[in-house]
mmCIF file of C-alpha atoms in Angstrom:
data_model
loop_
_atom_site.group_PDB
_atom_site.id
_atom_site.type_symbol
_atom_site.label_atom_id
_atom_site.label_comp_id
_atom_site.label_asym_id
_atom_site.label_seq_id
_atom_site.Cartn_x
_atom_site.Cartn_y
_atom_site.Cartn_z
ATOM 1 C CA MET A 1154 21.994 11.905 -13.186
ATOM 2 C CA ILE A 1155 17.976 9.072 -12.924
ATOM 3 C CA SER A 1156 19.202 5.477 -13.014
ATOM 4 C CA ARG A 1157 17.724 4.090 -15.992
ATOM 5 C CA VAL A 1158 15.953 0.370 -15.132
ATOM 6 C CA PHE A 1159 14.536 -1.987 -17.999
ATOM 7 C CA ASP A 1160 11.852 -3.859 -15.926
ATOM 8 C CA PHE A 1161 11.466 -7.247 -16.885
ATOM 9 C CA MET A 1162 8.079 -7.886 -15.635
ATOM 10 C CA LYS A 1163 8.662 -6.088 -16.861
ATOM 11 C CA GLN A 1164 37.006 -7.448 8.262
ATOM 12 C CA SER A 1165 40.692 -6.004 9.237
ATOM 13 C CA LYS A 1166 43.915 -4.506 7.714
ATOM 14 C CA SER A 1167 45.021 -7.997 6.155
ATOM 15 C CA ILE A 1168 41.710 -6.622 4.182
ATOM 16 C CA GLN A 1169 43.152 -3.641 3.425
ATOM 17 C CA LEU A 1170 45.876 -4.472 2.750
ATOM 18 C CA ASN A 1171 45.514 -7.334 0.328
ATOM 19 C CA ASN A 1172 42.804 -5.077 -1.303
ATOM 20 C CA ARG A 1173 45.547 -2.533 -2.397
ATOM 21 C CA LEU A 1174 48.024 -5.093 -3.983
ATOM 22 C CA PHE A 1175 44.988 -5.593 -5.914
ATOM 23 C CA LEU A 1176 44.377 -1.901 -7.390
ATOM 24 C CA ASP A 1177 48.161 -2.020 -7.696
ATOM 25 C CA LEU A 1178 47.463 -4.354 -9.987
ATOM 26 C CA LEU A 1179 45.056 -2.963 -11.356
ATOM 27 C CA SER A 1180 46.302 0.326 -12.245
ATOM 28 C CA SER A 1181 49.358 -0.992 -13.614
ATOM 29 C CA SER A 1182 47.991 -3.283 -16.100
ATOM 30 C CA SER A 1183 45.572 -0.903 -16.978
ATOM 31 C CA SER A 1184 48.606 2.218 -17.465
ATOM 32 C CA SER A 1185 50.157 -0.691 -19.521
ATOM 33 C CA SER A 1186 47.629 -1.642 -21.762
ATOM 34 C CA SER A 1187 48.070 0.428 -25.250
ATOM 35 C CA SER A 1188 51.769 -0.862 -25.124
ATOM 36 C CA SER A 1189 51.246 -4.499 -23.566
ATOM 37 C CA THR A 1190 48.242 -7.414 -23.596
ATOM 38 C CA LYS A 1191 45.592 -7.018 -20.909
ATOM 39 C CA PRO A 1192 45.620 -9.727 -18.031
ATOM 40 C CA LYS A 1193 44.250 -13.052 -20.128
ATOM 41 C CA ALA A 1194 40.492 -13.719 -19.536
ATOM 42 C CA LEU A 1195 39.916 -16.894 -17.362
ATOM 43 C CA HIS A 1196 36.164 -16.271 -17.124
ATOM 44 C CA ASP A 1197 34.362 -14.832 -19.289
ATOM 45 C CA VAL A 1198 31.110 -13.563 -16.381
ATOM 46 C CA PHE A 1199 32.143 -12.782 -12.974
ATOM 47 C CA ILE A 1200 29.050 -13.586 -10.519
ATOM 48 C CA ASN A 1201 28.635 -11.012 -7.782
ATOM 49 C CA HIS A 1202 26.243 -11.190 -5.573
ATOM 50 C CA ARG A 1203 24.742 -11.793 -1.760
ATOM 51 C CA GLY A 1204 24.755 -15.060 -1.555
ATOM 52 C CA THR A 1205 22.084 -14.970 2.105
ATOM 53 C CA ASP A 1206 19.857 -14.426 -0.907
ATOM 54 C CA THR A 1207 20.505 -15.573 -4.032
ATOM 55 C CA LYS A 1208 22.796 -18.592 -4.471
ATOM 56 C CA ARG A 1209 19.836 -20.765 -3.440
ATOM 57 C CA ASN A 1210 18.516 -19.506 -6.752
ATOM 58 C CA ILE A 1211 19.175 -16.515 -9.203
ATOM 59 C CA ALA A 1212 22.997 -16.998 -9.280
ATOM 60 C CA THR A 1213 23.361 -20.902 -8.702
ATOM 61 C CA LEU A 1214 20.373 -20.849 -12.113
ATOM 62 C CA LEU A 1215 22.391 -18.252 -13.951
ATOM 63 C CA TYR A 1216 25.766 -20.167 -13.677
ATOM 64 C CA ASP A 1217 24.685 -23.467 -15.087
ATOM 65 C CA ASN A 1218 22.704 -21.547 -17.878
ATOM 66 C CA LEU A 1219 25.981 -19.775 -18.963
ATOM 67 C CA ASN A 1220 27.517 -22.926 -18.421
ATOM 68 C CA ALA A 1221 25.300 -25.255 -20.865
ATOM 69 C CA ARG A 1222 26.178 -23.077 -23.544
ATOM 70 C CA ASN A 1223 29.809 -23.887 -22.820
ATOM 71 C CA ILE A 1224 30.117 -20.066 -21.298
ATOM 72 C CA ARG A 1225 32.918 -20.057 -18.524
ATOM 73 C CA PRO A 1226 31.184 -18.347 -15.249
ATOM 74 C CA PHE A 1227 32.794 -17.347 -11.758
ATOM 75 C CA LEU A 1228 30.800 -17.931 -9.023
ATOM 76 C CA ASP A 1229 32.479 -18.414 -6.285
ATOM 77 C CA SER A 1230 31.245 -21.793 -4.682
ATOM 78 C CA LYS A 1231 31.496 -23.340 -7.565
ATOM 79 C CA ASN A 1232 34.657 -22.207 -8.736
ATOM 80 C CA MET A 1233 36.807 -22.116 -5.455
ATOM 81 C CA LYS A 1234 38.053 -24.804 -3.119
ATOM 82 C CA PRO A 1235 39.369 -25.554 0.214
ATOM 83 C CA GLY A 1236 42.181 -24.031 1.002
ATOM 84 C CA ASP A 1237 42.153 -21.537 -1.635
ATOM 85 C CA LYS A 1238 42.575 -17.555 -0.295
ATOM 86 C CA LEU A 1239 39.255 -15.218 -0.812
ATOM 87 C CA PHE A 1240 40.283 -12.239 -1.838
ATOM 88 C CA ASP A 1241 43.158 -13.980 -4.000
ATOM 89 C CA HIS A 1242 41.155 -16.123 -6.093
ATOM 90 C CA ILE A 1243 37.777 -13.323 -5.916
ATOM 91 C CA ASN A 1244 40.275 -10.421 -7.184
ATOM 92 C CA ARG A 1245 41.623 -12.070 -9.506
ATOM 93 C CA ALA A 1246 38.527 -13.694 -11.092
ATOM 94 C CA ILE A 1247 36.995 -10.383 -11.980
ATOM 95 C CA LEU A 1248 40.419 -8.702 -12.980
ATOM 96 C CA THR A 1249 40.566 -11.614 -15.442
ATOM 97 C CA SER A 1250 36.651 -11.851 -16.444
ATOM 98 C CA LYS A 1251 34.845 -10.214 -19.998
ATOM 99 C CA VAL A 1252 31.627 -9.473 -17.984
ATOM 100 C CA ALA A 1253 30.518 -8.969 -14.803
ATOM 101 C CA VAL A 1254 26.907 -9.351 -12.974
ATOM 102 C CA THR A 1255 26.345 -7.859 -10.437
ATOM 103 C CA VAL A 1256 22.874 -9.176 -8.379
ATOM 104 C CA PHE A 1257 22.175 -6.540 -6.030
ATOM 105 C CA SER A 1258 19.563 -8.042 -3.725
ATOM 106 C CA PRO A 1259 17.966 -7.107 -0.307
ATOM 107 C CA ASN A 1260 20.783 -8.032 1.982
ATOM 108 C CA TYR A 1261 23.373 -6.857 -0.649
ATOM 109 C CA CYS A 1262 24.549 -3.526 1.065
ATOM 110 C CA ASP A 1263 25.800 -5.004 4.677
ATOM 111 C CA SER A 1264 28.727 -7.432 3.003
ATOM 112 C CA TYR A 1265 32.020 -5.828 3.152
ATOM 113 C CA PHE A 1266 32.826 -8.430 0.726
ATOM 114 C CA CYS A 1267 29.208 -8.158 -2.258
ATOM 115 C CA LEU A 1268 30.847 -4.114 -1.981
ATOM 116 C CA HIS A 1269 34.315 -4.719 -2.736
ATOM 117 C CA GLU A 1270 33.869 -7.125 -5.686
ATOM 118 C CA LEU A 1271 31.606 -4.604 -6.828
ATOM 119 C CA ALA A 1272 34.435 -1.402 -6.244
ATOM 120 C CA LEU A 1273 36.152 -3.515 -8.175
ATOM 121 C CA ILE A 1274 34.366 -4.200 -10.610
ATOM 122 C CA MET A 1275 33.803 -0.322 -11.165
ATOM 123 C CA GLU A 1276 36.966 0.604 -11.183
ATOM 124 C CA SER A 1277 38.424 -2.089 -13.594
ATOM 125 C CA LYS A 1278 36.298 -0.631 -16.230
ATOM 126 C CA LYS A 1279 34.303 -4.022 -17.071
ATOM 127 C CA ARG A 1280 31.413 -4.319 -18.662
ATOM 128 C CA VAL A 1281 28.623 -4.808 -16.420
ATOM 129 C CA ILE A 1282 24.772 -5.788 -16.084
ATOM 130 C CA PRO A 1283 22.910 -4.974 -13.430
ATOM 131 C CA ILE A 1284 19.918 -7.631 -11.730
ATOM 132 C CA PHE A 1285 18.110 -6.050 -8.886
ATOM 133 C CA PHE A 1286 16.430 -9.268 -7.457
ATOM 134 C CA ASP A 1287 14.497 -8.071 -4.798
ATOM 135 C CA ILE A 1288 15.382 -4.133 -4.518
ATOM 136 C CA LYS A 1289 14.889 -0.870 -6.329
ATOM 137 C CA PRO A 1290 17.993 1.129 -7.067
ATOM 138 C CA SER A 1291 16.899 4.144 -5.400
ATOM 139 C CA GLN A 1292 17.126 1.421 -2.040
ATOM 140 C CA LEU A 1293 21.364 0.922 -2.545
ATOM 141 C CA ASP A 1294 22.887 2.210 0.301
ATOM 142 C CA VAL A 1295 26.273 1.584 1.603
ATOM 143 C CA MET A 1296 24.521 -0.665 5.135
ATOM 144 C CA ILE A 1297 28.066 -1.850 6.790
ATOM 145 C CA GLU A 1298 28.905 0.067 10.105
ATOM 146 C CA ARG A 1299 32.084 2.377 9.916
ATOM 147 C CA VAL A 1300 34.114 0.188 12.284
ATOM 148 C CA THR A 1301 34.309 -2.907 9.877
ATOM 149 C CA CYS A 1302 36.093 -0.069 7.182
ATOM 150 C CA SER A 1303 37.342 3.345 6.767
ATOM 151 C CA ASP A 1304 35.657 6.528 5.310
ATOM 152 C CA ASP A 1305 37.800 5.601 2.041
ATOM 153 C CA GLU A 1306 36.443 2.401 1.235
ATOM 154 C CA ILE A 1307 32.865 4.128 2.215
ATOM 155 C CA GLN A 1308 33.195 6.667 -0.474
ATOM 156 C CA ARG A 1309 35.053 4.263 -2.755
ATOM 157 C CA PHE A 1310 31.813 1.441 -2.423
ATOM 158 C CA ARG A 1311 29.276 4.829 -2.640
ATOM 159 C CA TRP A 1312 30.696 5.859 -5.877
ATOM 160 C CA ALA A 1313 30.631 2.642 -6.925
ATOM 161 C CA LEU A 1314 27.133 1.840 -6.146
ATOM 162 C CA GLN A 1315 26.476 4.958 -7.717
ATOM 163 C CA GLU A 1316 28.196 3.470 -11.171
ATOM 164 C CA ALA A 1317 26.061 -0.006 -11.584
ATOM 165 C CA LYS A 1318 22.689 2.260 -10.469
ATOM 166 C CA ASP A 1319 23.415 4.891 -14.234
ATOM 167 C CA ILE A 1320 22.926 1.168 -15.752
ATOM 168 C CA VAL A 1321 20.249 0.057 -17.303
ATOM 169 C CA GLY A 1322 20.158 -3.391 -15.676
ATOM 170 C CA LEU A 1323 16.714 -5.852 -15.254
ATOM 171 C CA THR A 1324 13.964 -5.844 -12.554
ATOM 172 C CA PHE A 1325 13.468 -8.887 -10.765
ATOM 173 C CA ASP A 1326 9.744 -9.642 -7.807
ATOM 174 C CA SER A 1327 9.903 -12.806 -6.184
ATOM 175 C CA CYS A 1328 6.601 -12.211 -5.608
ATOM 176 C CA LYS A 1329 5.773 -11.994 -9.233
ATOM 177 C CA GLY A 1330 8.438 -12.280 -11.704
ATOM 178 C CA ASN A 1331 8.975 -15.901 -13.450
ATOM 179 C CA LEU A 1332 12.581 -17.011 -12.014
ATOM 180 C CA SER A 1333 13.547 -18.842 -15.209
ATOM 181 C CA GLU A 1334 12.782 -16.181 -17.153
ATOM 182 C CA VAL A 1335 14.634 -13.440 -15.750
ATOM 183 C CA VAL A 1336 17.731 -16.117 -15.662
ATOM 184 C CA THR A 1337 17.296 -17.165 -19.505
ATOM 185 C CA VAL A 1338 16.724 -12.933 -20.368
ATOM 186 C CA ALA A 1339 19.473 -12.469 -18.113
ATOM 187 C CA ALA A 1340 21.999 -15.679 -20.269
ATOM 188 C CA ASP A 1341 21.401 -13.399 -23.664
ATOM 189 C CA VAL A 1342 21.809 -10.632 -22.623
ATOM 190 C CA ILE A 1343 25.725 -11.757 -21.620
ATOM 191 C CA VAL A 1344 25.745 -13.496 -24.261
ATOM 192 C CA ASP A 1345 25.179 -10.698 -26.468
ATOM 193 C CA ARG A 1346 28.260 -8.254 -24.189
ATOM 194 C CA LEU A 1347 30.105 -10.888 -25.225
ATOM 195 C CA VAL A 1348 30.154 -11.337 -28.599
ATOM 196 C CA GLU A 1349 29.771 -7.141 -29.085
ATOM 197 C CA LEU A 1350 33.275 -7.656 -26.548
ATOM 198 C CA ASP A 1351 34.951 -10.208 -29.848
ATOM 199 C CA ALA A 1352 33.830 -7.426 -32.056
ATOM 200 C CA GLU A 1353 35.717 -4.618 -30.899
ATOM 201 C CA VAL A 1354 38.738 -6.722 -30.377
ATOM 202 C CA GLY A 1355 38.711 -8.187 -33.710
ATOM 203 C CA ASP A 1356 38.302 -4.634 -35.197
ATOM 204 C CA ALA A 1357 40.913 -2.919 -32.549
#
């Protein structure tokens, strides 16, 4: 499928075991969703991003913008504290968020953590808003070495990337774009999606 994009300027066995436990939780919660309540939403928005590329610019700016609107965003550097278990906290935040923002950037696809988060977001069928930050959808591919994770995980990550590439998103070129404007547009889109989700719940 051709990716449709709205152009604004337009590490380990213990980790894999931990992931499986959360996937089991996801499976059990989704299979029983018709007869019981879903996990309580602790956050409105989960911000999935590559820290080395975007934490000091779009990710933090978006977090601050959403916070100012009384929306509950999750950003690891803002919501986690010393002593928190990394995967437990991140996975729980994903599963208990209403919407996810995925900020794709040049070094995104060489991070196991980013790809794991993306896969869990897609598997949990979150409403996703992609932002392509200094990268095109066609450039996204798994770049981590096979010694880091299994073939099954590689396939899982590639599936998640393809799912994300098939979603209409925002694009940003730092050489010619206005960062504050794309942050505002992204926040507006997030608000619209949250309103839509609340309306769907009300109609159910």
